[in-house]
Amino acid sequence: MASIRPFRALRPAKERAAEVAALPYDVYSREEARREVEGRPYLFLNIDRPETQFPAEQDIYAPCVYQKADAMLREQEKAGVYVQDDSACYYIYELTMGDRAQTGLVACSSVDDYLNGVIKKHENTRRDKEEDRIRHVDACSAQTGPIFLAYRGRTEVRELLSEIKERKKPEADFRTEDSIRHRVWKIEEEEKIARLTGLFGEMDHTYIADGHHRAASAVAVSRMRREAYPGYTGREEFNYFLSVLFPDDELMILDYNRVLKDLNGYSPEELLEKLSGPFQVEKAEKAPYRPEKKGEMGFFLDGSWYRLEVRKERCRMDPVEALDVAYLQREALEPLWGIKDPKTDRRIDFVGGIRGLSELEERCRADCAAAFSMYPTSMAELFGVADAGLLMPPKSTWFEPKLRSGLFIHKIER
């Protein structure tokens, strides 16, 4: 059963929340991060990507870089930019994008739940990316980026959080540059805390939607602290990690599209002929072509859009192999482009759906030769893969809106 608990969050002062809130550290390249923090001293990206405080040639993995993150966090806490709550609380984090809102519960989730499979995963992690966050969490003795968890929605949780939102004034209420509205409420009433803890304790599993590397890093640091304190009781803060839990029916997964740098020696005509084996291929009636259902893809080639439909006789029932992204990899990218590992092959790139299909056309005019537009993976598919103990192909899901970092910080030992 899922084990969560309240915590004393270190949060930005009310007047600082909008200045602090930052997109996750890993959505930026090194150059983009440096530009993003210019003239914005309180943006949390300064702390999340502390190499921005050094000359461009600085080794970003040097100990002094992570020490700088810790120093900045301590300095800003001392200056009142951040304030820690006096008692352990839960928090509500609501994000509104257009006319759609999603309401998450900010809580600490159990490291042991991660280790025992109560918290389910659907993605592999890379050790180099883990190492970076391990050093960051360890140096700061704090988890600074929340892990985005999903659960199968429950009416009792929804009604309780709605009642709190209606009754109380938000602790923070602001819009970010991408027009997302962010609101935060604090839950400090003991009976409501106990009720929420109990409701989640009735759930068999929660699922990592986004933040696999942050979760793995938090767990790694927990293990390090357990080794350092062999007499630990399990109640210490380092036995839990910062998370925001959302009901599955409020979440939106966007398409995660593919662009190819070349045609692997084929002419456009030859490639269309080759694709007609695994796909039914026809010229799209509208451009750009956005797939309307599972099993459809758009294909942009030589200035034209095509509609591709997977051939049913080539489909598989396995939860992973049945995914559209897996079908594309198996039936097109590997046999036609020779792309065996899309994580490392430099001839393929990925474009999140938030950028729109026009971005695919732009890339093909700039540095690519072809593009595939995908139908979004569903939450049911994500749960199905995770429940089967399997892993999705790389870049299968793109969640929007993105959680902001810096709004909640969990100190694990200070």
mmCIF file with all atom_site columns, N, CA and C in Angstrom, residues 351-380:
data_model
loop_
_atom_site.group_PDB
_atom_site.id
_atom_site.type_symbol
_atom_site.label_atom_id
_atom_site.label_alt_id
_atom_site.label_comp_id
_atom_site.label_asym_id
_atom_site.label_entity_id
_atom_site.label_seq_id
_atom_site.pdbx_PDB_ins_code
_atom_site.Cartn_x
_atom_site.Cartn_y
_atom_site.Cartn_z
_atom_site.occupancy
_atom_site.B_iso_or_equiv
_atom_site.pdbx_formal_charge
_atom_site.auth_seq_id
_atom_site.auth_comp_id
_atom_site.auth_asym_id
_atom_site.auth_atom_id
_atom_site.pdbx_PDB_model_num
ATOM 1  N N  . VAL A 1 351 ? 10.748 15.809 -30.570 1.00 0.00 ? 351 VAL A N  1
ATOM 2  C CA . VAL A 1 351 ? 10.117 17.124 -30.438 1.00 0.00 ? 351 VAL A CA 1
ATOM 3  C C  . VAL A 1 351 ? 8.827  16.964 -29.641 1.00 0.00 ? 351 VAL A C  1
ATOM 4  N N  . GLY A 1 352 ? 8.771  17.584 -28.466 1.00 0.00 ? 352 GLY A N  1
ATOM 5  C CA . GLY A 1 352 ? 7.579  17.517 -27.630 1.00 0.00 ? 352 GLY A CA 1
ATOM 6  C C  . GLY A 1 352 ? 6.400  18.190 -28.284 1.00 0.00 ? 352 GLY A C  1
ATOM 7  N N  . GLY A 1 353 ? 5.207  17.620 -28.066 1.00 0.00 ? 353 GLY A N  1
ATOM 8  C CA . GLY A 1 353 ? 4.002  18.112 -28.710 1.00 0.00 ? 353 GLY A CA 1
ATOM 9  C C  . GLY A 1 353 ? 3.655  19.554 -28.394 1.00 0.00 ? 353 GLY A C  1
ATOM 10 N N  . ILE A 1 354 ? 4.160  20.069 -27.281 1.00 0.00 ? 354 ILE A N  1
ATOM 11 C CA . ILE A 1 354 ? 3.857  21.454 -26.912 1.00 0.00 ? 354 ILE A CA 1
ATOM 12 C C  . ILE A 1 354 ? 4.390  22.423 -27.957 1.00 0.00 ? 354 ILE A C  1
ATOM 13 N N  . ARG A 1 355 ? 5.377  21.999 -28.726 1.00 0.00 ? 355 ARG A N  1
ATOM 14 C CA . ARG A 1 355 ? 5.967  22.870 -29.750 1.00 0.00 ? 355 ARG A CA 1
ATOM 15 C C  . ARG A 1 355 ? 5.147  22.923 -31.030 1.00 0.00 ? 355 ARG A C  1
ATOM 16 N N  . GLY A 1 356 ? 4.193  22.028 -31.164 1.00 0.00 ? 356 GLY A N  1
ATOM 17 C CA . GLY A 1 356 ? 3.334  22.029 -32.345 1.00 0.00 ? 356 GLY A CA 1
ATOM 18 C C  . GLY A 1 356 ? 3.966  21.331 -33.539 1.00 0.00 ? 356 GLY A C  1
ATOM 19 N N  . LEU A 1 357 ? 3.109  20.977 -34.512 1.00 0.00 ? 357 LEU A N  1
ATOM 20 C CA . LEU A 1 357 ? 3.590  20.260 -35.688 1.00 0.00 ? 357 LEU A CA 1
ATOM 21 C C  . LEU A 1 357 ? 4.365  21.165 -36.636 1.00 0.00 ? 357 LEU A C  1
ATOM 22 N N  . SER A 1 358 ? 4.143  22.466 -36.539 1.00 0.00 ? 358 SER A N  1
ATOM 23 C CA . SER A 1 358 ? 4.917  23.378 -37.385 1.00 0.00 ? 358 SER A CA 1
ATOM 24 C C  . SER A 1 358 ? 6.411  23.279 -37.071 1.00 0.00 ? 358 SER A C  1
ATOM 25 N N  . GLU A 1 359 ? 6.733  22.888 -35.827 1.00 0.00 ? 359 GLU A N  1
ATOM 26 C CA . GLU A 1 359 ? 8.132  22.713 -35.456 1.00 0.00 ? 359 GLU A CA 1
ATOM 27 C C  . GLU A 1 359 ? 8.765  21.579 -36.270 1.00 0.00 ? 359 GLU A C  1
ATOM 28 N N  . LEU A 1 360 ? 7.987  20.548 -36.582 1.00 0.00 ? 360 LEU A N  1
ATOM 29 C CA . LEU A 1 360 ? 8.514  19.452 -37.387 1.00 0.00 ? 360 LEU A CA 1
ATOM 30 C C  . LEU A 1 360 ? 8.862  19.941 -38.792 1.00 0.00 ? 360 LEU A C  1
ATOM 31 N N  . GLU A 1 361 ? 7.997  20.764 -39.360 1.00 0.00 ? 361 GLU A N  1
ATOM 32 C CA . GLU A 1 361 ? 8.273  21.311 -40.680 1.00 0.00 ? 361 GLU A CA 1
ATOM 33 C C  . GLU A 1 361 ? 9.505  22.213 -40.650 1.00 0.00 ? 361 GLU A C  1
ATOM 34 N N  . GLU A 1 362 ? 9.613  23.018 -39.588 1.00 0.00 ? 362 GLU A N  1
ATOM 35 C CA . GLU A 1 362 ? 10.774 23.900 -39.458 1.00 0.00 ? 362 GLU A CA 1
ATOM 36 C C  . GLU A 1 362 ? 12.064 23.097 -39.371 1.00 0.00 ? 362 GLU A C  1
ATOM 37 N N  . ARG A 1 363 ? 12.033 22.016 -38.594 1.00 0.00 ? 363 ARG A N  1
ATOM 38 C CA . ARG A 1 363 ? 13.232 21.200 -38.461 1.00 0.00 ? 363 ARG A CA 1
ATOM 39 C C  . ARG A 1 363 ? 13.619 20.567 -39.806 1.00 0.00 ? 363 ARG A C  1
ATOM 40 N N  . CYS A 1 364 ? 12.618 20.179 -40.575 1.00 0.00 ? 364 CYS A N  1
ATOM 41 C CA . CYS A 1 364 ? 12.915 19.571 -41.873 1.00 0.00 ? 364 CYS A CA 1
ATOM 42 C C  . CYS A 1 364 ? 13.452 20.599 -42.872 1.00 0.00 ? 364 CYS A C  1
ATOM 43 N N  . ARG A 1 365 ? 13.118 21.843 -42.667 1.00 0.00 ? 365 ARG A N  1
ATOM 44 C CA . ARG A 1 365 ? 13.700 22.891 -43.518 1.00 0.00 ? 365 ARG A CA 1
ATOM 45 C C  . ARG A 1 365 ? 15.098 23.276 -43.047 1.00 0.00 ? 365 ARG A C  1
ATOM 46 N N  . ALA A 1 366 ? 15.376 23.005 -41.767 1.00 0.00 ? 366 ALA A N  1
ATOM 47 C CA . ALA A 1 366 ? 16.653 23.450 -41.196 1.00 0.00 ? 366 ALA A CA 1
ATOM 48 C C  . ALA A 1 366 ? 17.715 22.360 -41.202 1.00 0.00 ? 366 ALA A C  1
ATOM 49 N N  . ASP A 1 367 ? 17.477 21.275 -40.476 1.00 0.00 ? 367 ASP A N  1
ATOM 50 C CA . ASP A 1 367 ? 18.557 20.299 -40.312 1.00 0.00 ? 367 ASP A CA 1
ATOM 51 C C  . ASP A 1 367 ? 18.100 18.855 -40.377 1.00 0.00 ? 367 ASP A C  1
ATOM 52 N N  . CYS A 1 368 ? 16.860 18.611 -40.786 1.00 0.00 ? 368 CYS A N  1
ATOM 53 C CA . CYS A 1 368 ? 16.346 17.249 -40.846 1.00 0.00 ? 368 CYS A CA 1
ATOM 54 C C  . CYS A 1 368 ? 15.759 16.950 -42.221 1.00 0.00 ? 368 CYS A C  1
ATOM 55 N N  . ALA A 1 369 ? 15.488 15.653 -42.460 1.00 0.00 ? 369 ALA A N  1
ATOM 56 C CA . ALA A 1 369 ? 15.003 15.235 -43.775 1.00 0.00 ? 369 ALA A CA 1
ATOM 57 C C  . ALA A 1 369 ? 13.580 14.685 -43.736 1.00 0.00 ? 369 ALA A C  1
ATOM 58 N N  . ALA A 1 370 ? 13.114 14.256 -42.573 1.00 0.00 ? 370 ALA A N  1
ATOM 59 C CA . ALA A 1 370 ? 11.779 13.670 -42.469 1.00 0.00 ? 370 ALA A CA 1
ATOM 60 C C  . ALA A 1 370 ? 11.320 13.759 -41.023 1.00 0.00 ? 370 ALA A C  1
ATOM 61 N N  . ALA A 1 371 ? 10.004 13.611 -40.809 1.00 0.00 ? 371 ALA A N  1
ATOM 62 C CA . ALA A 1 371 ? 9.452  13.696 -39.459 1.00 0.00 ? 371 ALA A CA 1
ATOM 63 C C  . ALA A 1 371 ? 8.225  12.804 -39.344 1.00 0.00 ? 371 ALA A C  1
ATOM 64 N N  . PHE A 1 372 ? 8.021  12.271 -38.149 1.00 0.00 ? 372 PHE A N  1
ATOM 65 C CA . PHE A 1 372 ? 6.827  11.501 -37.819 1.00 0.00 ? 372 PHE A CA 1
ATOM 66 C C  . PHE A 1 372 ? 6.059  12.237 -36.725 1.00 0.00 ? 372 PHE A C  1
ATOM 67 N N  . SER A 1 373 ? 4.778  12.462 -36.948 1.00 0.00 ? 373 SER A N  1
ATOM 68 C CA . SER A 1 373 ? 3.906  12.981 -35.887 1.00 0.00 ? 373 SER A CA 1
ATOM 69 C C  . SER A 1 373 ? 3.155  11.801 -35.288 1.00 0.00 ? 373 SER A C  1
ATOM 70 N N  . MET A 1 374 ? 3.083  11.753 -33.959 1.00 0.00 ? 374 MET A N  1
ATOM 71 C CA . MET A 1 374 ? 2.577  10.584 -33.242 1.00 0.00 ? 374 MET A CA 1
ATOM 72 C C  . MET A 1 374 ? 1.254  10.890 -32.545 1.00 0.00 ? 374 MET A C  1
ATOM 73 N N  . TYR A 1 375 ? 0.446  9.857  -32.364 1.00 0.00 ? 375 TYR A N  1
ATOM 74 C CA . TYR A 1 375 ? -0.721 9.968  -31.492 1.00 0.00 ? 375 TYR A CA 1
ATOM 75 C C  . TYR A 1 375 ? -0.240 9.769  -30.057 1.00 0.00 ? 375 TYR A C  1
ATOM 76 N N  . PRO A 1 376 ? -0.714 10.576 -29.111 1.00 0.00 ? 376 PRO A N  1
ATOM 77 C CA . PRO A 1 376 ? -0.166 10.497 -27.752 1.00 0.00 ? 376 PRO A CA 1
ATOM 78 C C  . PRO A 1 376 ? -0.386 9.132  -27.092 1.00 0.00 ? 376 PRO A C  1
ATOM 79 N N  . THR A 1 377 ? 0.608  8.699  -26.351 1.00 0.00 ? 377 THR A N  1
ATOM 80 C CA . THR A 1 377 ? 0.462  7.538  -25.477 1.00 0.00 ? 377 THR A CA 1
ATOM 81 C C  . THR A 1 377 ? -0.582 7.874  -24.410 1.00 0.00 ? 377 THR A C  1
ATOM 82 N N  . SER A 1 378 ? -1.392 6.924  -24.018 1.00 0.00 ? 378 SER A N  1
ATOM 83 C CA . SER A 1 378 ? -2.438 7.177  -23.022 1.00 0.00 ? 378 SER A CA 1
ATOM 84 C C  . SER A 1 378 ? -1.967 6.808  -21.625 1.00 0.00 ? 378 SER A C  1
ATOM 85 N N  . MET A 1 379 ? -2.666 7.335  -20.618 1.00 0.00 ? 379 MET A N  1
ATOM 86 C CA . MET A 1 379 ? -2.369 6.956  -19.243 1.00 0.00 ? 379 MET A CA 1
ATOM 87 C C  . MET A 1 379 ? -2.650 5.474  -19.029 1.00 0.00 ? 379 MET A C  1
ATOM 88 N N  . ALA A 1 380 ? -3.680 4.936  -19.692 1.00 0.00 ? 380 ALA A N  1
ATOM 89 C CA . ALA A 1 380 ? -3.979 3.502  -19.558 1.00 0.00 ? 380 ALA A CA 1
ATOM 90 C C  . ALA A 1 380 ? -2.814 2.673  -20.083 1.00 0.00 ? 380 ALA A C  1
#
